[in-house]
mmCIF file of C-alpha atoms in Angstrom:
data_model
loop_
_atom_site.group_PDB
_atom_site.id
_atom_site.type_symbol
_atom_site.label_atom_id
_atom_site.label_comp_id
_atom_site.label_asym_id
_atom_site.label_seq_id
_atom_site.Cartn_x
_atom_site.Cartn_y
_atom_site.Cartn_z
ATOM 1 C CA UNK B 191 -38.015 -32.085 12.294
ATOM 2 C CA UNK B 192 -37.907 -28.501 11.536
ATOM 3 C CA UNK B 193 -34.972 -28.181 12.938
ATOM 4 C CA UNK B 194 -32.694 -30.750 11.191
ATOM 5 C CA UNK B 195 -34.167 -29.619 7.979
ATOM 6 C CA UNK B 196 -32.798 -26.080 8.885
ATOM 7 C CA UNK B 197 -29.360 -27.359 10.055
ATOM 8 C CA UNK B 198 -29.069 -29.755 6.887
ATOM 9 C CA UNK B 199 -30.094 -26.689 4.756
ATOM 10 C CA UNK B 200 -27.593 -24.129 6.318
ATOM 11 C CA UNK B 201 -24.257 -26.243 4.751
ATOM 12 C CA UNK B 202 -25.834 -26.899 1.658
ATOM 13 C CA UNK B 203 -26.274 -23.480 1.409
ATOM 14 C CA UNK B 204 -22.921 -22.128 1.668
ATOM 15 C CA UNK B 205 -21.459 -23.596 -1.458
ATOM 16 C CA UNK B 206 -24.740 -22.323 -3.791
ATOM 17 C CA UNK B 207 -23.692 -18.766 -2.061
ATOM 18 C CA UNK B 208 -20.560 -19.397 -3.268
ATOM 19 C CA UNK B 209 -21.477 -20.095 -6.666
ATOM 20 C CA UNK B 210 -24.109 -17.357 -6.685
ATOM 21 C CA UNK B 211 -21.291 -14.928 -5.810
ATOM 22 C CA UNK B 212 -18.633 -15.729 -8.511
ATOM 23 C CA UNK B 213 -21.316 -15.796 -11.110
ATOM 24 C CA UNK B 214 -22.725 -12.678 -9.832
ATOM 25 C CA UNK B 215 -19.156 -11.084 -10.117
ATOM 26 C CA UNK B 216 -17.445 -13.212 -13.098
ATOM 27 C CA UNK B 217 -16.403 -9.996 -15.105
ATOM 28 C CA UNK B 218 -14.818 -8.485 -11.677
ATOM 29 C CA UNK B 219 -12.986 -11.794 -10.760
ATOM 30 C CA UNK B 220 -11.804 -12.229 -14.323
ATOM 31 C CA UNK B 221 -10.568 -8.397 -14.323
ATOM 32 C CA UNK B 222 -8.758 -9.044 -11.281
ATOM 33 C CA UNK B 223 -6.947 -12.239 -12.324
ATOM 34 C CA UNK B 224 -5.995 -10.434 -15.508
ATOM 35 C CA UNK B 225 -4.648 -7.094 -13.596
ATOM 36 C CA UNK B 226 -2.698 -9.777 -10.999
ATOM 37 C CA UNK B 227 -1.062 -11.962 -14.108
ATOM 38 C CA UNK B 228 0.097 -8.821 -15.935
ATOM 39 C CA UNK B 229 1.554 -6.980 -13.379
ATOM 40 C CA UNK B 230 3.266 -10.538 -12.005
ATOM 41 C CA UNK B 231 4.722 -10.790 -15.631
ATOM 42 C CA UNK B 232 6.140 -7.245 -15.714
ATOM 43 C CA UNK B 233 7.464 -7.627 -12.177
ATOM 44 C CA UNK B 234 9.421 -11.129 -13.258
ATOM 45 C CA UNK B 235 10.156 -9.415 -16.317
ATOM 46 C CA UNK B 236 11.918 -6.016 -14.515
ATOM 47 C CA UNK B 237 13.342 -8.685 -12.163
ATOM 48 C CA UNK B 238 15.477 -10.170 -14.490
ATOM 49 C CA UNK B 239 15.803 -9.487 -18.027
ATOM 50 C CA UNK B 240 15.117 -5.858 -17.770
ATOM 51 C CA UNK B 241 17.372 -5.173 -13.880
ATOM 52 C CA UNK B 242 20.366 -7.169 -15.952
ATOM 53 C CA UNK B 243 20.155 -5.296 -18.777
ATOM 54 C CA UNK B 244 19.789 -2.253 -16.842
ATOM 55 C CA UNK B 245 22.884 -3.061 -14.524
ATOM 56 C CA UNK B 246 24.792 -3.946 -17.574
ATOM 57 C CA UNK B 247 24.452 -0.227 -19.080
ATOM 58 C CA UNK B 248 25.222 1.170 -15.709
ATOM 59 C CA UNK B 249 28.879 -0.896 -15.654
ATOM 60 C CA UNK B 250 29.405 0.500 -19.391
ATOM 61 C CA UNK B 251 28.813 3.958 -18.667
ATOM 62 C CA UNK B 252 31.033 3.847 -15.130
ATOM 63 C CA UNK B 253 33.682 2.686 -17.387
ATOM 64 C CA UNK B 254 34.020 5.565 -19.553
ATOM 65 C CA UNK B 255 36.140 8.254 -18.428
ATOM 66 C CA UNK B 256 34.173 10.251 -20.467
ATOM 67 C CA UNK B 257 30.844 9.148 -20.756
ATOM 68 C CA UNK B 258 29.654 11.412 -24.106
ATOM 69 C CA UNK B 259 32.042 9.517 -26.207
ATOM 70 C CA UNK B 260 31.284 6.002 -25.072
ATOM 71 C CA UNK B 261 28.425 3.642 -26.269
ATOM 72 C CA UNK B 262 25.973 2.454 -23.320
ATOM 73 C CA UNK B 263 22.527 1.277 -23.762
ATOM 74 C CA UNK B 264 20.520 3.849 -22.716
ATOM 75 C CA UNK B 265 17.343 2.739 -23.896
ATOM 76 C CA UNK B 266 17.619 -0.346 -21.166
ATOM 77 C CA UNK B 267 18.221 2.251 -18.649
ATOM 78 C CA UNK B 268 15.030 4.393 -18.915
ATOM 79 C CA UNK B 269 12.823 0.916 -20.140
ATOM 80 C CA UNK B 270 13.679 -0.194 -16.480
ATOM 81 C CA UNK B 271 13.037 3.177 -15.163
ATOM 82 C CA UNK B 272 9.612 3.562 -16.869
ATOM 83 C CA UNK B 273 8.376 -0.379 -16.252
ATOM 84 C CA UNK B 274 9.474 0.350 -12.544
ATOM 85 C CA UNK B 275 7.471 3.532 -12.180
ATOM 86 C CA UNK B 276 4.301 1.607 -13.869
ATOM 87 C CA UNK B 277 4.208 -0.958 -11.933
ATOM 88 C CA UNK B 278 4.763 0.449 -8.772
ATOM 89 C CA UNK B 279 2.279 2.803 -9.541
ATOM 90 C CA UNK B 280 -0.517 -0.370 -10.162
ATOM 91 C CA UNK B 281 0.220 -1.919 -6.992
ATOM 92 C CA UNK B 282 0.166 1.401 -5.217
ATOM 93 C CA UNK B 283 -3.159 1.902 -6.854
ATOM 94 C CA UNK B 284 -4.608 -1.928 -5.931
ATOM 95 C CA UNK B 285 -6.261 -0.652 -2.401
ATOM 96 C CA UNK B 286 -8.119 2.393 -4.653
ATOM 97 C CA UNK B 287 -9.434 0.044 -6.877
ATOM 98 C CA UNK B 288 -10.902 -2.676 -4.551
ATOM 99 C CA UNK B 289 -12.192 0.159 -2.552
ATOM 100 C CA UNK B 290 -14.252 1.474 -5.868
ATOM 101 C CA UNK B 291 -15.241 -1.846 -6.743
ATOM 102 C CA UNK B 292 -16.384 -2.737 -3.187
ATOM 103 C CA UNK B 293 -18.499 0.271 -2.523
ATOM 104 C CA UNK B 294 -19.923 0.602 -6.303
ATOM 105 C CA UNK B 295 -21.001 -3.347 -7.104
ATOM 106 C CA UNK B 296 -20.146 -5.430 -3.577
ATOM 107 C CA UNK B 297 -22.800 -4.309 -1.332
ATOM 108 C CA UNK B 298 -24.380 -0.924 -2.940
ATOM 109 C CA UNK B 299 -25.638 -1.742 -5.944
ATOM 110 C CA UNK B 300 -27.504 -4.651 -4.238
ATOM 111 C CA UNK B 301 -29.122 -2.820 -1.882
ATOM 112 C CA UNK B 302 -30.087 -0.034 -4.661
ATOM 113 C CA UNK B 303 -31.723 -2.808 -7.349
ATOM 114 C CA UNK B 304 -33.414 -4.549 -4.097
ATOM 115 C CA UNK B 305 -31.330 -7.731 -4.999
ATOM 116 C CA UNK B 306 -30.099 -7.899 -1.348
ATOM 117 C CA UNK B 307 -33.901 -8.407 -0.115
ATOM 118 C CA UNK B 308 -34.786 -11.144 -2.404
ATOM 119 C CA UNK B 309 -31.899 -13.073 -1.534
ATOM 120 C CA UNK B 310 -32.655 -12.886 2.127
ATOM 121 C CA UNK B 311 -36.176 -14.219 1.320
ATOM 122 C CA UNK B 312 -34.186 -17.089 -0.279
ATOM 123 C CA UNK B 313 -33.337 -19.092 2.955
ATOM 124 C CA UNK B 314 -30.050 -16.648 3.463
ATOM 125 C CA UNK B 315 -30.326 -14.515 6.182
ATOM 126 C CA UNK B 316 -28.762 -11.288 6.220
ATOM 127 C CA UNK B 317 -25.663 -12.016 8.243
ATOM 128 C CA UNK B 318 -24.707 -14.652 6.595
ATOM 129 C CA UNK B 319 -25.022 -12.938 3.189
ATOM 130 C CA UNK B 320 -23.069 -9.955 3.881
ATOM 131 C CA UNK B 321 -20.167 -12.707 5.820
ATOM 132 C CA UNK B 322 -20.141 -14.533 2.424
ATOM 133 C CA UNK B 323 -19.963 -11.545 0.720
ATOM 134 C CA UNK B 324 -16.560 -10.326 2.364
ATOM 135 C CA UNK B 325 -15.024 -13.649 3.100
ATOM 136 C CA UNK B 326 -14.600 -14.741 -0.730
ATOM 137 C CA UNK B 327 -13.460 -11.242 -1.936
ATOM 138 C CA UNK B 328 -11.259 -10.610 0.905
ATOM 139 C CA UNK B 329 -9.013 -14.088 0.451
ATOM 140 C CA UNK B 330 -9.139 -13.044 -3.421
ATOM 141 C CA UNK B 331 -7.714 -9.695 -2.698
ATOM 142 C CA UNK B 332 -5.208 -10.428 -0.373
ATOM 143 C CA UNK B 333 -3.903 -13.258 -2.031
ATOM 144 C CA UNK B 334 -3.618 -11.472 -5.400
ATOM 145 C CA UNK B 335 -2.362 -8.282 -3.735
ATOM 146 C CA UNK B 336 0.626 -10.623 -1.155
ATOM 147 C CA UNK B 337 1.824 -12.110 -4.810
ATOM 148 C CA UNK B 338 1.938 -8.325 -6.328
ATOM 149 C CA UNK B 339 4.373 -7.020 -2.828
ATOM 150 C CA UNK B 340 6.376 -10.213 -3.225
ATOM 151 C CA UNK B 341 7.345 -9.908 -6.222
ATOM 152 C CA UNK B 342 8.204 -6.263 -6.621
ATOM 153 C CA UNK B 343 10.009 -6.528 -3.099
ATOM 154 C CA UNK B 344 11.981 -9.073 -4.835
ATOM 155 C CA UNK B 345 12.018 -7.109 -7.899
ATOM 156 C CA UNK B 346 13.900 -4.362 -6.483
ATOM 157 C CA UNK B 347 16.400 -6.095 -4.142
ATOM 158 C CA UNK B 348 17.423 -7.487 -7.569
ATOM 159 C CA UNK B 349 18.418 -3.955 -8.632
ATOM 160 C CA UNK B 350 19.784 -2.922 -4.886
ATOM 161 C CA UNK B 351 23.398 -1.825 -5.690
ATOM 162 C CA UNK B 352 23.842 -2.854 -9.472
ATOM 163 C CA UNK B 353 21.453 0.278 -10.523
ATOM 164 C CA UNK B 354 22.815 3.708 -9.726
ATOM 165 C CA UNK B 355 19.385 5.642 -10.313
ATOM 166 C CA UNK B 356 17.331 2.711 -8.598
ATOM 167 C CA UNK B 357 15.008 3.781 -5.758
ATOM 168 C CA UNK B 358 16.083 3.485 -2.091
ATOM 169 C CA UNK B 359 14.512 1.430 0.711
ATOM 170 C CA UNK B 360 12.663 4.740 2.359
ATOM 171 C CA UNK B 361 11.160 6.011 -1.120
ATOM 172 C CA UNK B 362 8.050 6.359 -0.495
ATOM 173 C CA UNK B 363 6.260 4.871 -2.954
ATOM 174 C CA UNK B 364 8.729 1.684 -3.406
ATOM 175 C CA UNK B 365 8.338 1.485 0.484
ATOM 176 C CA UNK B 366 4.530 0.794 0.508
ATOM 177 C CA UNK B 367 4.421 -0.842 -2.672
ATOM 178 C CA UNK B 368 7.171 -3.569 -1.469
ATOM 179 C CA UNK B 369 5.495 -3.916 2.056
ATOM 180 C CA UNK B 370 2.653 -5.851 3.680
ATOM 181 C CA UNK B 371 1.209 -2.533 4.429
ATOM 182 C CA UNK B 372 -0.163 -2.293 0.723
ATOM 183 C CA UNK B 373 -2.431 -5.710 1.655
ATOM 184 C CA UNK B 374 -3.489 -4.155 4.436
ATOM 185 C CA UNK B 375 -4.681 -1.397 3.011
ATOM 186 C CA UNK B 376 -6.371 -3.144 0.276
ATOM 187 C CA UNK B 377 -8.302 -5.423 3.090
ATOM 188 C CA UNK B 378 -9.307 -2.191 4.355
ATOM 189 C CA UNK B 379 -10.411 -0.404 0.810
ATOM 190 C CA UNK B 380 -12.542 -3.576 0.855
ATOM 191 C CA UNK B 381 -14.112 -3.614 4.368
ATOM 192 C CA UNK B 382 -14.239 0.621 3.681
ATOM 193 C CA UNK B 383 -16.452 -0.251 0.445
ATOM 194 C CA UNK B 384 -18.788 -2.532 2.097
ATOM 195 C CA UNK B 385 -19.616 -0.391 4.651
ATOM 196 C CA UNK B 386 -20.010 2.721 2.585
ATOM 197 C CA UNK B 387 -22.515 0.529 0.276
ATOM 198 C CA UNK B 388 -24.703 -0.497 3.174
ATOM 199 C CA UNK B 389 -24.198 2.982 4.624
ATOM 200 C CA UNK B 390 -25.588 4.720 1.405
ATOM 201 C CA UNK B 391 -27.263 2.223 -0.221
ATOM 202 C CA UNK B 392 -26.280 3.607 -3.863
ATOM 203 C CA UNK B 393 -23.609 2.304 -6.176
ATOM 204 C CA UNK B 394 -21.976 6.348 -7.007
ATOM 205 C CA UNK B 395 -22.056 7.420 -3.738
ATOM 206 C CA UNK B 396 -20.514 4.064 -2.161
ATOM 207 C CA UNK B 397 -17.679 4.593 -5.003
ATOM 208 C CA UNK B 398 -16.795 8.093 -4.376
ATOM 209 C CA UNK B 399 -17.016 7.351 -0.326
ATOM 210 C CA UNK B 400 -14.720 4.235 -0.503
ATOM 211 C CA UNK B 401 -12.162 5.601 -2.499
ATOM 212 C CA UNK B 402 -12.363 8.887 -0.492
ATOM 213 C CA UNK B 403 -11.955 6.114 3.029
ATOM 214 C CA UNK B 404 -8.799 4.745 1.045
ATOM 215 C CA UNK B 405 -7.041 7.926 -0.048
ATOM 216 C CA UNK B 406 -7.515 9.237 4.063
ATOM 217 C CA UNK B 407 -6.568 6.185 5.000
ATOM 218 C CA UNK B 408 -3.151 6.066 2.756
ATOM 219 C CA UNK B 409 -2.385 9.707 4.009
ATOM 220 C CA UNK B 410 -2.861 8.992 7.524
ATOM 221 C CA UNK B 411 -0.442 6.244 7.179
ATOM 222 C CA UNK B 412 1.791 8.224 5.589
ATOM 223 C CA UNK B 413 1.904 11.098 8.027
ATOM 224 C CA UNK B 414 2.333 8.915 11.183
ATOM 225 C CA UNK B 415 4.710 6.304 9.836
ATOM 226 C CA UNK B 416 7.307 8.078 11.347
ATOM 227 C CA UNK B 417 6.177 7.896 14.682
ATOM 228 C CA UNK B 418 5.097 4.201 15.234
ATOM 229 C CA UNK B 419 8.515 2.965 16.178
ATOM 230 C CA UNK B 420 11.498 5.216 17.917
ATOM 231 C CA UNK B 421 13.938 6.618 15.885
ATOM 232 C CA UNK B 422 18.049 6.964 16.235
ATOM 233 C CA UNK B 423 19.346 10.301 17.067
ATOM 234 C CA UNK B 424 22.673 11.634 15.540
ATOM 235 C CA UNK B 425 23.936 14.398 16.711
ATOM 236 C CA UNK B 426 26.999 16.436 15.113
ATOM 237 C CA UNK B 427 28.964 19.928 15.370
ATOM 238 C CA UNK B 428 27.494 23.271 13.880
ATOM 239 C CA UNK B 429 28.868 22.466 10.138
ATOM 240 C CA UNK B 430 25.311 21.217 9.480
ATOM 241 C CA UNK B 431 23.050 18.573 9.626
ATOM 242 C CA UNK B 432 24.644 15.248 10.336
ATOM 243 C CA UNK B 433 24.323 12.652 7.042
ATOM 244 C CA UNK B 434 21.926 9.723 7.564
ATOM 245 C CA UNK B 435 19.872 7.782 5.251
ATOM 246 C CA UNK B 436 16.282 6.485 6.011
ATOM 247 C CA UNK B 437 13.367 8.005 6.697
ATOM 248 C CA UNK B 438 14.056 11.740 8.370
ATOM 249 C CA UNK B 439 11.648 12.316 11.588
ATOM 250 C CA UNK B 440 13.307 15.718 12.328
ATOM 251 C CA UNK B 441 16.521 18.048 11.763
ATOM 252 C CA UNK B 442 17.771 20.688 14.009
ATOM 253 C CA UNK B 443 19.588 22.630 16.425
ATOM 254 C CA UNK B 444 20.880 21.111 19.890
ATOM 255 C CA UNK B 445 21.827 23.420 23.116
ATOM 256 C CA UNK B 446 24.329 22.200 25.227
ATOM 257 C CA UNK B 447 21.389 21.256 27.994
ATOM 258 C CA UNK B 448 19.972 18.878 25.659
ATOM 259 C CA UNK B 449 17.036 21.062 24.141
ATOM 260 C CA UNK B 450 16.061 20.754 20.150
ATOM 261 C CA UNK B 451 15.567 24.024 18.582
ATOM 262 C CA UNK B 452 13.667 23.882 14.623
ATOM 263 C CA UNK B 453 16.535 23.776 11.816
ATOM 264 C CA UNK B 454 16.950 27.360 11.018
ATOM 265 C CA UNK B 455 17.965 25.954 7.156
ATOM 266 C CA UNK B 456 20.724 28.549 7.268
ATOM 267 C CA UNK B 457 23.796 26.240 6.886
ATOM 268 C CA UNK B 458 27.270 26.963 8.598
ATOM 269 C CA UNK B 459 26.326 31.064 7.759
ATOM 270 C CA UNK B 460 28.023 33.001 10.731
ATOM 271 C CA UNK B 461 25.602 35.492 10.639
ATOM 272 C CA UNK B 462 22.658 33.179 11.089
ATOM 273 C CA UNK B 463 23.948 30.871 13.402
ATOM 274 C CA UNK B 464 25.008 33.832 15.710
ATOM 275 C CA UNK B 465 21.322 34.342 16.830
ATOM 276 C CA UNK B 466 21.755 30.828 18.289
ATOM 277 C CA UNK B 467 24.687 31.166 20.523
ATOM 278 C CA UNK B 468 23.374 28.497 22.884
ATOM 279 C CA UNK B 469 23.637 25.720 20.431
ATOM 280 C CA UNK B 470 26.015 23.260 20.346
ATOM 281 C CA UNK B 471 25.751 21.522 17.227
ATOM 282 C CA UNK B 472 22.810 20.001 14.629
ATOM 283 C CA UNK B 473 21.051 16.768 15.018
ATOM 284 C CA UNK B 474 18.734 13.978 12.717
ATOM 285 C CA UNK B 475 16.101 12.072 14.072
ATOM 286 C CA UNK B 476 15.676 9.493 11.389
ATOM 287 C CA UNK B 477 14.555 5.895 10.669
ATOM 288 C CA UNK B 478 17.876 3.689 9.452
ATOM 289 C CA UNK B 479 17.099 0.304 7.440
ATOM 290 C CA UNK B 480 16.926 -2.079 10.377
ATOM 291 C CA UNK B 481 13.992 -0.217 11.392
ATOM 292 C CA UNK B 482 12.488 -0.809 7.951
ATOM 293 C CA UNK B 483 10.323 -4.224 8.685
ATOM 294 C CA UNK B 484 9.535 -2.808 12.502
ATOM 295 C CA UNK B 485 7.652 0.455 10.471
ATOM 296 C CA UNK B 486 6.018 -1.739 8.529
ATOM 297 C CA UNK B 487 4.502 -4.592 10.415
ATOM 298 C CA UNK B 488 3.367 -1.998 12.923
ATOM 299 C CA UNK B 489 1.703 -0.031 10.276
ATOM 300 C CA UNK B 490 0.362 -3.279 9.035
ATOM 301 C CA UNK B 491 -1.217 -3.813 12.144
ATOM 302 C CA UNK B 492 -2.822 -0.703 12.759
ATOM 303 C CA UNK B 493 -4.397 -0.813 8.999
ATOM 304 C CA UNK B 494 -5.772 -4.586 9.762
ATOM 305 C CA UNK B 495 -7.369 -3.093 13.054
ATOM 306 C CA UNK B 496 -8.982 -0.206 11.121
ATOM 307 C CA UNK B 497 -10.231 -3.310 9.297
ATOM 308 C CA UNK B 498 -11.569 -5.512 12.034
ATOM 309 C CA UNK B 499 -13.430 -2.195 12.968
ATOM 310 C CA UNK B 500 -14.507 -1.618 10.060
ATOM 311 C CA UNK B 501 -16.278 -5.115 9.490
ATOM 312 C CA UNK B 502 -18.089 -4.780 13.291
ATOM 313 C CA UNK B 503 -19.209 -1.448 11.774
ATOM 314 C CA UNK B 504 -20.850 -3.192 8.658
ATOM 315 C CA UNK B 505 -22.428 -5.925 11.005
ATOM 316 C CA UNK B 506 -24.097 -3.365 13.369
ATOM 317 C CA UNK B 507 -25.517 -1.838 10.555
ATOM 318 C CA UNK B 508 -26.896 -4.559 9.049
ATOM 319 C CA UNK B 509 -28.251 -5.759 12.270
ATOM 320 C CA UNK B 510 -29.596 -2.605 13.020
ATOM 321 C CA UNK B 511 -30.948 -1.831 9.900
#
């Protein structure tokens, strides 16, 4: 008997949880939705209105043989410019701000007002709180943050070669922000959070700990992006570097045995160059376009591992503790 009660109990309990949970964080949830239906809006609106007007005032200032004497509209050049730079700063931003949320109010502050305890005298054991309190957060943030990298990946194909100043696929910042690897990250700001709440058990300290997780996270990223897939080589003559366009790995000299020496940043100067005289000629290791969705799934993947740890971490704690 005790045992169907139990087993009839468990179900019913989940969507009570639920409830419990959105109530419990209404002014969070409705803060997200707002952030996600602004910065949607902006995108749309810098993906058409404001790229056409923008691409417009490009065409009339190209046509000017002598641009300080023709009329262009400037002002919907630097609008686009400054709405672009906003919002790409947001969704940059998103994984920072889950991660402060998460560590400050998902799992911290309960454990700090004793909240936690009482609800796992409540019929909910412990496991099953903390799996119901990542589960609903985590679909909400990676379905608000997916829309966000849609749309500003579609925002600035819109502008790809009708914009002269707009940014290039291997900026930096326009690379994450247009990329899966920005929903990754934001999974793990979340997972990152809940840990450092359990871990600490106060609502400051998880904070400053999450969003410290995130920001060595990002750079980590950053620094080995470069290295997750293989790059092209192009090798030229001693004028200088060969051109390419993507994301450099590494410039220099080439011997005529096949060895790299570091770029000695001295162009085609005689003098310099002379201290080389076993070098043949410059070469770029770099990252072209078609490598573009290769660099970032992979990076994806390594984030959403970082995350699967990082949620084993947070149940061995909890079991532990």
């Amino acid at each position: 008997m005790t045992t169907l009660t139990l087993a009839a109990t468990a179900p019913a309990a989940a969507p009570r949880q639920v409830r419990w949970l959105l109530r419990l964080h209404r002014p969070a949830l409705y803060v997200w939705t707002g952030l996600v239906v602004t910065v949607a809006a902006a995108l749309l609106w810098l993906r058409g209105p404001l790229t056409d007007a923008s691409a417009a005032a490009w065409r009339q200032y190209n046509a000017c043989r002598h641009p300080g004497s023709c009329l262009y509209d400037q002002d919907a050049i630097l609008l686009y410019k400054d709405v672009y730079q906003y919002t790409t700063f947001i969704v940059l931003a998103l994984p920072f701000l889950v991660a402060a949320w998460a560590g400050a109010a998902l799992t911290g502050r309960d454990l700090e007002s004793g909240t936690a305890r009482l609800a796992w005298t409540q019929a909910v054991s412990p496991v099953r709180w903390l799996a119901a309190k990542l589960a609903l957060p985590a679909a909400l943030v990676t379905a608000g943050t997916t829309v966000l990298v849609l749309l500003h990946r579609l925002m600035w194909s819109a502008g790809e070669g009708r914009i002269d100043t707009a940014k290039t696929w291997h900026d930096i910042p326009t690379f994450f922000a247009g990329g899966p690897i920005t929903v990754a990250l934001a999974l793990a700001g979340l997972l990152a959070g809940a840990l450092a709440g359990l871990l600490l058990r106060r609502s400051l300290a998880g904070l400053v700990a999450a969003v410290t997780a995130v920001a060595g996270l990002w750079t980590a990223v950053r620094l080995a992006l470069p290295h997750l897939w293989p790059s092209v080589t192009r090798v030229g003559d001693l004028s200088g570097v060969p051109s390419h366009s993507g994301i450099t790995v590494d410039e220099g000299l080439v011997t005529a045995t096949g060895a790299r020496l570091p770029n000695p940043h001295c162009g085609t100067s005689g003098d310099c160059l002379a201290r080389y005289d076993d070098a043949v000629g410059f070469y770029a290791e770099y990252h072209p376009v078609s490598h573009s969705w290769p660099l970032q799934l992979t990076a994806t993947a390594v984030l959403l591992a970082v995350a699967a740890l990082l949620t084993v971490a947070a149940f061995r704690l909890l079991h532990r503790r």
